[in-house]
Coordinates of C-alpha atoms and ligand atoms in Angstrom, one line a residue:
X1177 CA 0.0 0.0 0.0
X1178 CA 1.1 3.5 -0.4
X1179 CA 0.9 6.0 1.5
X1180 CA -0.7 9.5 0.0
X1181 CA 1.2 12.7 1.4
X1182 CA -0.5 15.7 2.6
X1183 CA -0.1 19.0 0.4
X1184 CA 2.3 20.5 2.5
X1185 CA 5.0 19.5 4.8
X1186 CA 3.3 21.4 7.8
X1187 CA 0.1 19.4 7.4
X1188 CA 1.9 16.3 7.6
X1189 CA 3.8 17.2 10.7
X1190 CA 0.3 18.4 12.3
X1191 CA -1.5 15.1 10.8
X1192 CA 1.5 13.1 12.2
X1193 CA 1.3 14.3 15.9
X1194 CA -2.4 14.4 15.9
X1195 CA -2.0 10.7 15.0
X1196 CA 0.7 10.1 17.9
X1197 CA -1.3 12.0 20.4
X1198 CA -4.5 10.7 19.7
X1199 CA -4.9 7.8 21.5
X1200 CA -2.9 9.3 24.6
X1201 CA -5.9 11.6 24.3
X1202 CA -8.3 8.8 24.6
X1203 CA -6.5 7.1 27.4
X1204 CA -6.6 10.2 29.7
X1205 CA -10.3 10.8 29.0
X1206 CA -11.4 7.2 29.8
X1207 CA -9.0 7.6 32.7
X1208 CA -11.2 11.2 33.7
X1209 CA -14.3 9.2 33.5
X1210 CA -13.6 6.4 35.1
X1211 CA -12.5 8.6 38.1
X1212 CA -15.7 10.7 37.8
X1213 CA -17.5 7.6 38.1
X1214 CA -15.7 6.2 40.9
X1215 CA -16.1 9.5 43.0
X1216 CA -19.5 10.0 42.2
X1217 CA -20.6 6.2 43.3
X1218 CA -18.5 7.1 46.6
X1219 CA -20.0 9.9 47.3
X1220 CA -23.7 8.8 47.1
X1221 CA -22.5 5.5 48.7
X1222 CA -21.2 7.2 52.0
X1223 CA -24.1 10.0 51.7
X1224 CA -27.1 6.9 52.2
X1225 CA -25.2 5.3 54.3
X1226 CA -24.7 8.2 56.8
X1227 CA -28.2 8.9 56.7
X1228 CA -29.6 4.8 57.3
X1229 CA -27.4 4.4 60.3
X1230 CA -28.3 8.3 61.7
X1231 CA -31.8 7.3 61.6
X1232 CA -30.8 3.8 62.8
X1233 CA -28.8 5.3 65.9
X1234 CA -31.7 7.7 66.5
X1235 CA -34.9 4.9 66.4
X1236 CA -32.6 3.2 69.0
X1237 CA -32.6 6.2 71.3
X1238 CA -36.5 6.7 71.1
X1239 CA -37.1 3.3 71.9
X1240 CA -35.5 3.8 75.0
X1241 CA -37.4 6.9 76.0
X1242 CA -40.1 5.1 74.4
X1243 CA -39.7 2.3 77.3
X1244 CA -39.2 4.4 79.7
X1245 CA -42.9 6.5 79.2
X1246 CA -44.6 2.8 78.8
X1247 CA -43.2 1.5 81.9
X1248 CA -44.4 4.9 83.7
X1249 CA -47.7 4.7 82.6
X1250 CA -47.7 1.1 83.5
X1251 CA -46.5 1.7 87.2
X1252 CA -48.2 5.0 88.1
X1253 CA -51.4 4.9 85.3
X1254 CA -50.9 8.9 85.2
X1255 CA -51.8 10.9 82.1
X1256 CA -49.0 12.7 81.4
X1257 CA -46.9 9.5 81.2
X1258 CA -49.7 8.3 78.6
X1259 CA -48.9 11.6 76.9
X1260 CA -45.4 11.3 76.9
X1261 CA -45.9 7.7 75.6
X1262 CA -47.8 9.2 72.7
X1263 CA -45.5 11.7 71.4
X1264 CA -42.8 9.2 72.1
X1265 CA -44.9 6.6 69.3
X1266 CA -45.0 9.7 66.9
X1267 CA -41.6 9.8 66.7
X1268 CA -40.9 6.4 66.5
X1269 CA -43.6 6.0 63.8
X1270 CA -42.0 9.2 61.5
X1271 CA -38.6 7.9 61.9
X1272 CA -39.6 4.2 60.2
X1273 CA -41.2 5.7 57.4
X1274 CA -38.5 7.6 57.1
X1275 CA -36.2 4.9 56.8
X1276 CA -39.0 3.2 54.5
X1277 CA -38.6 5.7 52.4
X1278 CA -35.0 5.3 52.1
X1279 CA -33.1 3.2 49.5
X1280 CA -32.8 0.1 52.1
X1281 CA -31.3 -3.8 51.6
X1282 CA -33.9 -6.2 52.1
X1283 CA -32.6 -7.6 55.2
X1284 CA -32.5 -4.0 56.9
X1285 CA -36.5 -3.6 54.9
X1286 CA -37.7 -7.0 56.7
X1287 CA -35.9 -5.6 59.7
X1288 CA -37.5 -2.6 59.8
X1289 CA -41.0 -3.9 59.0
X1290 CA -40.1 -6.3 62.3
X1291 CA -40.0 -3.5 64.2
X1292 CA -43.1 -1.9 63.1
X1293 CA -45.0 -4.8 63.7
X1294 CA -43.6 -5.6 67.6
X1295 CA -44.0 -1.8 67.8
X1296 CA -47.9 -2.3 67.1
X1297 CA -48.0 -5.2 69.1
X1298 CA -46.7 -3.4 72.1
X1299 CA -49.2 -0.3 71.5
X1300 CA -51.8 -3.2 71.8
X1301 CA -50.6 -4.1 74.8
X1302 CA -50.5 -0.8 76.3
X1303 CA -54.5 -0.5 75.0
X1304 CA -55.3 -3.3 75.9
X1305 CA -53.6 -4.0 79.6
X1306 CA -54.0 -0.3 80.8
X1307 CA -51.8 0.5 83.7
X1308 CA -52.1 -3.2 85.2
X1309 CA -49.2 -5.5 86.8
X1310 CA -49.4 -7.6 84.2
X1311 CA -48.7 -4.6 81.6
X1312 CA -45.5 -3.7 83.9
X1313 CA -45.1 -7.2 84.1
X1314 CA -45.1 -8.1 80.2
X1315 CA -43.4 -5.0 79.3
X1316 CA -39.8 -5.6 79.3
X1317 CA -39.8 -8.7 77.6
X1318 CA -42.1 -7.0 74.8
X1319 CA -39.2 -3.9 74.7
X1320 CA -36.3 -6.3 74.9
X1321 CA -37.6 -7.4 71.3
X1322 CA -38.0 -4.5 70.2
X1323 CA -34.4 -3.0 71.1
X1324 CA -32.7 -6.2 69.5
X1325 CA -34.8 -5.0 66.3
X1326 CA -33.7 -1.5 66.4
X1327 CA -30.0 -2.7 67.4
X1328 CA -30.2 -5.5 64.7
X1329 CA -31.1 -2.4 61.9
X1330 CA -27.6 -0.8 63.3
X1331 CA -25.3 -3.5 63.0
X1332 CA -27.4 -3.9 59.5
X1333 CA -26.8 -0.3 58.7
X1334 CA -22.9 -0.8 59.7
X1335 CA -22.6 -3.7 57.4
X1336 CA -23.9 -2.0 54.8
X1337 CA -21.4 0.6 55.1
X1338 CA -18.6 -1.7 54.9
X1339 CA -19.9 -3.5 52.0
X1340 CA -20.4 -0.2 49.9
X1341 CA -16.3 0.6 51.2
X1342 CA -15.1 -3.1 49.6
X1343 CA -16.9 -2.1 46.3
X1344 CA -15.6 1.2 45.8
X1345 CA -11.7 -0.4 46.3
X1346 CA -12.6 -3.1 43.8
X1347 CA -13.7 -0.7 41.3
X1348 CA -10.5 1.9 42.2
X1349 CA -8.1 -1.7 41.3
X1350 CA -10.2 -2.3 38.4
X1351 CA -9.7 1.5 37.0
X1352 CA -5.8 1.0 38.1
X1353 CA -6.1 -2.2 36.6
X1354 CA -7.1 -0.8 33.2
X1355 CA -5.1 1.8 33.4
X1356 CA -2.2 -0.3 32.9
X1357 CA -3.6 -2.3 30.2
X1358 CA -3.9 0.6 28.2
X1359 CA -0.9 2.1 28.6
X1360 CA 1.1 -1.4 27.9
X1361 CA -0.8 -1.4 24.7
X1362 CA -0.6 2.2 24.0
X1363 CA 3.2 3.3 24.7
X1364 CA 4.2 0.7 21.5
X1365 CA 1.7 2.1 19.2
X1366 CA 2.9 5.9 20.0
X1367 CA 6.5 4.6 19.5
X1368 CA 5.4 2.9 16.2
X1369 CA 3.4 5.8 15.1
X1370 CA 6.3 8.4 16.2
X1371 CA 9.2 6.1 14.3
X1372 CA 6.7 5.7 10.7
X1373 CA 6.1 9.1 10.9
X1374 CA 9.8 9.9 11.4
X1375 CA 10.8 7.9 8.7
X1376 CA 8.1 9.2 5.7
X1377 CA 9.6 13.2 7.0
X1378 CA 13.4 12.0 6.9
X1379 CA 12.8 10.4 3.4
X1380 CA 12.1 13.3 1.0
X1381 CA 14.8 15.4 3.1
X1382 CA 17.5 12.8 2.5
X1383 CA 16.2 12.7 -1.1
X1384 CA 16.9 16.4 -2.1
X1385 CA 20.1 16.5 0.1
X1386 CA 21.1 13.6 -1.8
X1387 CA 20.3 15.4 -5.3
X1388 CA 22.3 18.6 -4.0
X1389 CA 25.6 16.4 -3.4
X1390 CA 25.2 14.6 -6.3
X1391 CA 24.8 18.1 -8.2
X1392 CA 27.8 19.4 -6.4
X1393 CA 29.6 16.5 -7.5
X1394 CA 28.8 17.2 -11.2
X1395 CA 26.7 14.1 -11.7
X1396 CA 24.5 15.2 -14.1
X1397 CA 23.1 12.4 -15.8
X1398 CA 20.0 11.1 -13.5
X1399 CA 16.8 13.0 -13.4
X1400 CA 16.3 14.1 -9.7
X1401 CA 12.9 13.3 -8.4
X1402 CA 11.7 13.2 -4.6
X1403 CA 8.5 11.5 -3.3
X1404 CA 7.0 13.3 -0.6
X1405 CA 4.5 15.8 0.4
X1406 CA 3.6 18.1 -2.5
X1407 CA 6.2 21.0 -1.8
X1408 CA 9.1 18.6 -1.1
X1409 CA 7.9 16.8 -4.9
X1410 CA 8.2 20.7 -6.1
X1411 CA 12.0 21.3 -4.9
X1412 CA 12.8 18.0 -6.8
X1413 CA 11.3 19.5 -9.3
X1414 CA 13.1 22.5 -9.1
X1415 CA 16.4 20.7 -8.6
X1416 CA 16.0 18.8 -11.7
X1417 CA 15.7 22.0 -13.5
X1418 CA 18.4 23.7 -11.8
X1419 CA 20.5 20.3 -13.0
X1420 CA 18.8 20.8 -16.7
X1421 CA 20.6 24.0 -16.4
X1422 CA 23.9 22.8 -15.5
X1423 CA 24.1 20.3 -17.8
X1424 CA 23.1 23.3 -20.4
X1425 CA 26.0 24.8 -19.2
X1426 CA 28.7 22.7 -19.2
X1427 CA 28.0 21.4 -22.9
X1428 CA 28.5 25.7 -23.4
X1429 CA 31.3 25.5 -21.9
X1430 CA 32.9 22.7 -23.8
X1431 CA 31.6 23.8 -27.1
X1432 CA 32.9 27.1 -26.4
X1433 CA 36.5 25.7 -25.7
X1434 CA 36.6 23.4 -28.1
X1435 CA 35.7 26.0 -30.6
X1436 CA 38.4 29.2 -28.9
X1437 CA 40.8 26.2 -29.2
X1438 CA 39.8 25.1 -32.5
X1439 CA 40.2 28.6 -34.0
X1440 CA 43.3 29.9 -32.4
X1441 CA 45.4 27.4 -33.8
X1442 CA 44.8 27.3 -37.7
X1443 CA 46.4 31.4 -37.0
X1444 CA 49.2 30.0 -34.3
X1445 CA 50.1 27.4 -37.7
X1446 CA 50.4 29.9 -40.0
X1447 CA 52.7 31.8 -37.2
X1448 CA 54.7 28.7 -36.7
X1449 CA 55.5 27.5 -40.6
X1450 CA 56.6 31.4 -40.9
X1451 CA 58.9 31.8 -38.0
X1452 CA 60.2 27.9 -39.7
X1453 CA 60.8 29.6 -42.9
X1454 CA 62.2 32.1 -41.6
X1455 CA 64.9 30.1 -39.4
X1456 CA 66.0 28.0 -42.1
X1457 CA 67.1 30.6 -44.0
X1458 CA 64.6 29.7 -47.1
X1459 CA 63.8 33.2 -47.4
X1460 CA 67.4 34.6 -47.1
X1461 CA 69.8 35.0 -44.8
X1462 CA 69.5 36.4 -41.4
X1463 CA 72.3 37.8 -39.0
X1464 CA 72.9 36.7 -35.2
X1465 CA 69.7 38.8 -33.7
X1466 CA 67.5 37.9 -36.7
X1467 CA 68.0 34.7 -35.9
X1468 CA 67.5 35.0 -32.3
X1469 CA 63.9 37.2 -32.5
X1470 CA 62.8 33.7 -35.2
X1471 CA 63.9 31.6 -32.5
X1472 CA 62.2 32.9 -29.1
X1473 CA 59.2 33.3 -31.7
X1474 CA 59.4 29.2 -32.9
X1475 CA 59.5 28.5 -29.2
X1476 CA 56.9 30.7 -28.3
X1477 CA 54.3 29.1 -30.8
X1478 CA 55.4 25.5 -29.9
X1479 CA 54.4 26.6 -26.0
X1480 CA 51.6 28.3 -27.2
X1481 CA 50.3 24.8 -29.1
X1482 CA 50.8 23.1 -26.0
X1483 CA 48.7 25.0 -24.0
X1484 CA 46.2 25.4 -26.9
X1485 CA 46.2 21.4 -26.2
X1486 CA 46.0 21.6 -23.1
X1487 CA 42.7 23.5 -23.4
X1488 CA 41.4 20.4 -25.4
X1489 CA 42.2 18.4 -23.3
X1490 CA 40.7 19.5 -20.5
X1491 CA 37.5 20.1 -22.7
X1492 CA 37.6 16.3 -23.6
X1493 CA 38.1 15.8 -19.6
X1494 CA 35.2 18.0 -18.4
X1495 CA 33.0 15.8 -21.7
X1496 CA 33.4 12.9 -19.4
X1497 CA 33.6 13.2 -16.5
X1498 CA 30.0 12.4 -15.7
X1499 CA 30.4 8.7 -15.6
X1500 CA 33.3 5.5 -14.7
X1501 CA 34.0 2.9 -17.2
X1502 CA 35.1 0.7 -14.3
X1503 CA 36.1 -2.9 -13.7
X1504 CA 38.7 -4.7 -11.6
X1505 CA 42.7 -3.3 -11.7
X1506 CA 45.8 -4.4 -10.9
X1507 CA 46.9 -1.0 -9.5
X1508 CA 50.5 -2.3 -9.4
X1509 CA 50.6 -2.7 -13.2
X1510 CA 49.4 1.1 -13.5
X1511 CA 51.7 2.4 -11.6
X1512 CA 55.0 0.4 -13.7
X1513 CA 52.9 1.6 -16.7
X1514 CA 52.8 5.7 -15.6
X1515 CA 56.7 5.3 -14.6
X1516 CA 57.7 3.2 -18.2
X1517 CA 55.8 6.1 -20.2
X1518 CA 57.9 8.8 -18.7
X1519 CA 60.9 7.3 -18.7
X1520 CA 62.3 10.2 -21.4
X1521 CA 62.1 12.8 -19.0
X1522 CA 63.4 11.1 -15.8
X1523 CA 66.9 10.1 -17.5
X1524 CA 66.8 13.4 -19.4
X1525 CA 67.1 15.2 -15.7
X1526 CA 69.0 11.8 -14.1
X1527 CA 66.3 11.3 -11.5
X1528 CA 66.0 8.0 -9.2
X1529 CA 62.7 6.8 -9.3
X1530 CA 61.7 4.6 -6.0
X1531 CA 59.0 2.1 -6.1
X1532 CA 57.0 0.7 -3.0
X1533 CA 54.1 -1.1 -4.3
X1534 CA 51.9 -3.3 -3.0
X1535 CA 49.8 -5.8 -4.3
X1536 CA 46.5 -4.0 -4.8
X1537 CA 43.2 -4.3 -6.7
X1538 CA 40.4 -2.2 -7.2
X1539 CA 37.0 -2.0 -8.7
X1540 CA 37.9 1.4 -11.1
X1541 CA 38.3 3.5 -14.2
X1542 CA 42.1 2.3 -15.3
X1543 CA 42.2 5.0 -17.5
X1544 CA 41.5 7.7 -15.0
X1545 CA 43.6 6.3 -12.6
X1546 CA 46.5 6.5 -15.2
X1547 CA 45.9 10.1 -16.0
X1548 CA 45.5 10.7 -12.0
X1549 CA 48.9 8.9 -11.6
X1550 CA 50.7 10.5 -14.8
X1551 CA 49.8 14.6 -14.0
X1552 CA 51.2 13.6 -9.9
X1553 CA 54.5 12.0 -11.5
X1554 CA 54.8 14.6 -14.7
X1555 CA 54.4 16.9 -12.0
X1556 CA 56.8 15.6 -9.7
X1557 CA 59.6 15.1 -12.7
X1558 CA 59.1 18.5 -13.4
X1559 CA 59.4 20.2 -9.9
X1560 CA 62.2 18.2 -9.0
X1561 CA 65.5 19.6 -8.8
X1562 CA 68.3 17.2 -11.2
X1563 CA 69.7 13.9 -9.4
X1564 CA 66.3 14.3 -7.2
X1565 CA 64.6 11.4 -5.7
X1566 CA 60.8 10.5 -6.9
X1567 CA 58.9 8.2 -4.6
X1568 CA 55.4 6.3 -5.3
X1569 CA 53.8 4.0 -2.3
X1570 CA 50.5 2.2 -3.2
X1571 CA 49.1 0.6 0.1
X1572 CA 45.4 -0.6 1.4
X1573 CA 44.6 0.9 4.4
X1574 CA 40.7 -0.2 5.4
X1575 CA 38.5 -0.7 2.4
X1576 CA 40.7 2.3 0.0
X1577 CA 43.9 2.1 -2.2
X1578 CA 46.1 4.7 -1.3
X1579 CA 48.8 6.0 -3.5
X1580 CA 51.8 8.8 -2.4
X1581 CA 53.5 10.4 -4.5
X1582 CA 56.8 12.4 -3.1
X1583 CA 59.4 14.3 -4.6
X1584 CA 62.6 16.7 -3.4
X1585 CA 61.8 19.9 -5.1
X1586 CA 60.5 23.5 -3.7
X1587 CA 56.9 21.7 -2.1
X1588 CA 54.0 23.5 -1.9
X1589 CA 53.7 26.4 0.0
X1590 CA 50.7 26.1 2.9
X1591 CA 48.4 28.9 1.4
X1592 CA 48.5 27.0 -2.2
X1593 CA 47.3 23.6 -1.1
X1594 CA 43.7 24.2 -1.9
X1595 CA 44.0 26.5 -4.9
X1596 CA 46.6 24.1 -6.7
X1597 CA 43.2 22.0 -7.4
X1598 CA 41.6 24.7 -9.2
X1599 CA 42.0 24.7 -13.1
X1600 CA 44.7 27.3 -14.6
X1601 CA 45.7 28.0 -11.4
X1602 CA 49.8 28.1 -11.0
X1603 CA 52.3 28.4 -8.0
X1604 CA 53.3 31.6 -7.8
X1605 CA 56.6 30.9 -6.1
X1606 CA 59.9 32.1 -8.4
X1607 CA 61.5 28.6 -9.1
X1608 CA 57.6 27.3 -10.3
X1609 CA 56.6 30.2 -11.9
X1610 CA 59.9 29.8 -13.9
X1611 CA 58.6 26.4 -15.2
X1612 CA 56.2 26.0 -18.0
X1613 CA 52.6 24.3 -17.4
X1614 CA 48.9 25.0 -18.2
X1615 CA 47.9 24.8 -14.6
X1616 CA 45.3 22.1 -15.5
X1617 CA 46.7 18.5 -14.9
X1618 CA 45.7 19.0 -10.9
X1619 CA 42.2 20.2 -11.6
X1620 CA 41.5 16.8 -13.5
X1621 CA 43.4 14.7 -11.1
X1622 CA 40.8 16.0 -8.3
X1623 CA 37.7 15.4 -11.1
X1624 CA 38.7 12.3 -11.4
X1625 CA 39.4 11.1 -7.5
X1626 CA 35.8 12.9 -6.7
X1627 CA 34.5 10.7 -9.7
X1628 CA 35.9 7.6 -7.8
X1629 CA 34.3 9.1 -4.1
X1630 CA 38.1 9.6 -3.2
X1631 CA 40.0 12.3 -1.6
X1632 CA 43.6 13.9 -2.5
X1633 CA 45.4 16.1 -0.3
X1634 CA 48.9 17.8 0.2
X1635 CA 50.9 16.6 3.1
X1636 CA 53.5 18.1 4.8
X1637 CA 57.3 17.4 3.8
X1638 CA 60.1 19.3 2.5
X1639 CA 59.2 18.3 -1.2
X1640 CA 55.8 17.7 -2.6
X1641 CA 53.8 15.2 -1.3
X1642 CA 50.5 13.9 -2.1
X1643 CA 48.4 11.3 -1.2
X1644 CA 45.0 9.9 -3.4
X1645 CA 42.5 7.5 -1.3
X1646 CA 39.8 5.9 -3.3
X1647 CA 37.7 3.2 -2.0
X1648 CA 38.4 -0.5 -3.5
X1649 CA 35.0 -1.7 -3.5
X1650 CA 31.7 -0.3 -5.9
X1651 CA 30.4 2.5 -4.1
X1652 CA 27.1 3.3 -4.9
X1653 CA 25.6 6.5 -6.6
X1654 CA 25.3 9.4 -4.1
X1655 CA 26.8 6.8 -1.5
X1656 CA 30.0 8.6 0.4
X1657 CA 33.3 7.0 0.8
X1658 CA 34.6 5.5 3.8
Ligands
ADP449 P1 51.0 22.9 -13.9 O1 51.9 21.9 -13.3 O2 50.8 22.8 -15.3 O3 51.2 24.3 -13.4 P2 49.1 21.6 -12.2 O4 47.6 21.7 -12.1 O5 49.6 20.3 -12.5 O6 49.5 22.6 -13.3 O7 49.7 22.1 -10.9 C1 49.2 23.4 -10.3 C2 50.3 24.0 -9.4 O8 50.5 23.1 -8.3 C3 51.6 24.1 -10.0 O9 51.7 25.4 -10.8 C4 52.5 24.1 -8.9 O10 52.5 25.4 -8.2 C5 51.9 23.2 -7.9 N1 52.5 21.8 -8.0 C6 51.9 20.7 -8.5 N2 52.8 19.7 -8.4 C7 53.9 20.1 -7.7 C8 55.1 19.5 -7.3 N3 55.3 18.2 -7.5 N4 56.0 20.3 -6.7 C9 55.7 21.6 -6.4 N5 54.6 22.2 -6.8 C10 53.7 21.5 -7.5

């Protein structure tokens, strides 16, 4: 399945955390609930049973006086104690509908009816008897009864309260109880939600960062395209145009060298085959500074068709640089290559040429790791004073080759190290400057490492000495180097 992005990368952030906090939302309002619940059912549950056992408590008080005004009358048959009796009944009576009316268990209901009835019974009694021995007799028995009733409704009413407690701390462990539950499942599902959501905001942002390096790194070939919320797809979009418009330039760029190169040298030609003529004395004779102004102008035109060459070159370099035509190399068997082709120039100047190779193969372009190796030793030939000692090493160190090239001459001074890399640049230091060169061959050497994910640099030492590190294995597209 695939997932649809939002139109902008706000709304997906918002969408994303609404989606994370939503059922933490939940949790705490089923959590609120619960507790209303639970406080609610406690507070009606202590509320009725304050008010059964006052009226409980209270009944058992007027039964006493209640006794107390029967057994009067009973003894001393007065009217006032009759009276008393009365109002004492009264009372009794409101207080049991009272409790009637109250939301009762059936055992304290039946109790309660008890009471009523031996109430009734005794009121008989009284009616009947009048203020006789036998009432005064009878009445404490008939009273007893009726106190166990009344005390029987407390210890009911008691009971009752105790009950309702046990419930309410069953249903406060089953609200803990679910609690848990919830979170267990929910503290997963956030962290799943929070990693998913994570992952689809890092993706497009990974993508276009990816599409900038491999820009900067003059890859130029493969459309750039991001899959994400509808602005991020727009950047790609824009990035693909911006890399339309490099590639637009760069073919300007060539064309337009090839072309200045093209054209300046049918005129330099014309300037060369004259200053010939005029040398070998075809077109008369010509005395000692004649010959000397033809001279510095043959050699002039032949450095001029060099760099004019040079210029090409580059051109032909910058034309492919865009891709490798790689397979697996024998480094060693490069390097004894480079050193045989320039054999010429390092007898011409008598230069000792020292070799520590290892056994080394890699998966890369052989032919740009010869011209990488041929500029560093041409290079290193040229700067080098006569008699001068040229080193090359070619190590592994971790997953790279690693090739050093050293020589004795002047070095490079700290401030050059970077600039060398750019293209036409030259030392500016009197015994370089003195030496002829285009200024190009390190600005292709550092194409070409970057075009293998390597690195060059400039190390410290009293000659030159640099040191290419390129990784062994295939590396893929917009993947970095170890
Ligand atoms: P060129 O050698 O044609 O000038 P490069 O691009 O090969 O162009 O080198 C750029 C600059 O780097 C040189 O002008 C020089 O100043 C410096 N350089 C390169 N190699 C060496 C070296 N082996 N010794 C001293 N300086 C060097």
């Amino acid at each position: 399945m695939r997932f649809t992005y939002p139109r902008s990368f706000l709304s997906l952030l918002l969408l994303g955390f609404t989606i994370v906090a939503a059922p933490l939302l939940v949790a705490l309002l089923s959590n609120a609930l619960s507790f209303e619940r639970l406080a609610d059912l406690s507070e009606q549950a202590v509320h009725q049973a304050v008010k059964v056992t006052q009226a409980s408590r209270s009944l058992a008080g007027v039964i006493t006086s209640l006794e107390r005004s029967a057994r009067q009358y009973a003894v001393a048959g007065e009217a006032t104690f009759l009276e008393a009796y009365r109002a004492n009944r009264v009372n009794f009576l409101g207080i049991t509908r009272k409790l009637v009316d109250m939301p009762l268990s059936d055992a304290e209901r039946a109790e309660v009816a008890a009471l009523a009835r031996q109430e009734e019974a005794i009121n008989q009694l009284i009616v009947r008897l009048g203020p006789t021995p036998d009432l005064t007799r009878r009445l404490p028995s008939e009273f007893a009864t009726l106190a166990d009733h009344g005390q029987a409704l407390v210890q009911l009413g008691d009971r009752g309260v105790d009950e309702g407690i046990e419930q309410l701390r069953e249903q406060a462990v089953k609200s803990r109880n679910s609690v848990f539950w919830l979170m267990v499942a929910l503290i997963p599902t956030a962290i799943l939600l929070i990693a998913s959501f994570t992952f689809l905001i890092a993706k497009p942002i990974s993508q276009v960062s990816d599409s900038i390096r491999s820009l900067g790194e003059g890859q130029f070939a493969k459309p750039i395209r991001v899959e994400g919320p509808g602005d991020m797809v727009r950047l790609g979009a824009q990035l693909d145009w911006l890399r339309e418009r490099l590639v637009t330039l760069e073919a300007q760029k060539t064309r337009f060298l090839q072309h200045i190169s093209h054209e300046l040298k049918t005129p330099l030609t014309a300037l060369r085959e004259g200053s010939d003529l005029l040398s070998s004395g075809v077109v008369g004779n010509l005395n000692a500074e004649q010959r000397e102004i033809a001279r510095i102008l043959q050699e002039n035109s032949i450095e001029l068709r060099k760099l004019i060459e040079g210029l090409l070159n580059y051109s032909a370099v910058h034309a492919q640089t865009s891709y490798l035509d790689a397979s697996i190399v024998q480094l060693r068997e490069v390097v004894r290559r480079v050193v045989n082709d320039r054999k010429l120039a390092i007898v011409a100047k008598d230069l000792r040429i020292e070799l520590n190779c290892e056994h080394v193969t890699a998966y890369c372009d052989e032919e740009k790791v010869r011209v990488i190796l041929d500029n560093l030793l041409s290079n290193a030939v040229k700067y080098s004073p006569e008699r001068g000692l040229v080193s090359i090493k070619l190590y592994k160190e971790r997953g790279d080759a690693v090739f050093e090239v050293l020589d004795e001459g002047p070095g490079i001074p700290p401030h050059e190290r970077e600039r060398i890399f750019e293209a036409f640049y030259r030392g500016t230091d009197a015994p370089i400057a003195a030496i002829k060169g285009s200024g190009l061959g390190l600005s292709i050497v550092k194409e070409y490492v970057q075009l293998h994910h390597g690195s060059i640099e400039v190390l410290e030492g009293p000659g030159a000495h640099f040191r290419v590190r390129f990784p062994r294995k295939k590396v893929e597209a917009g993947e970095e180097a170890a």
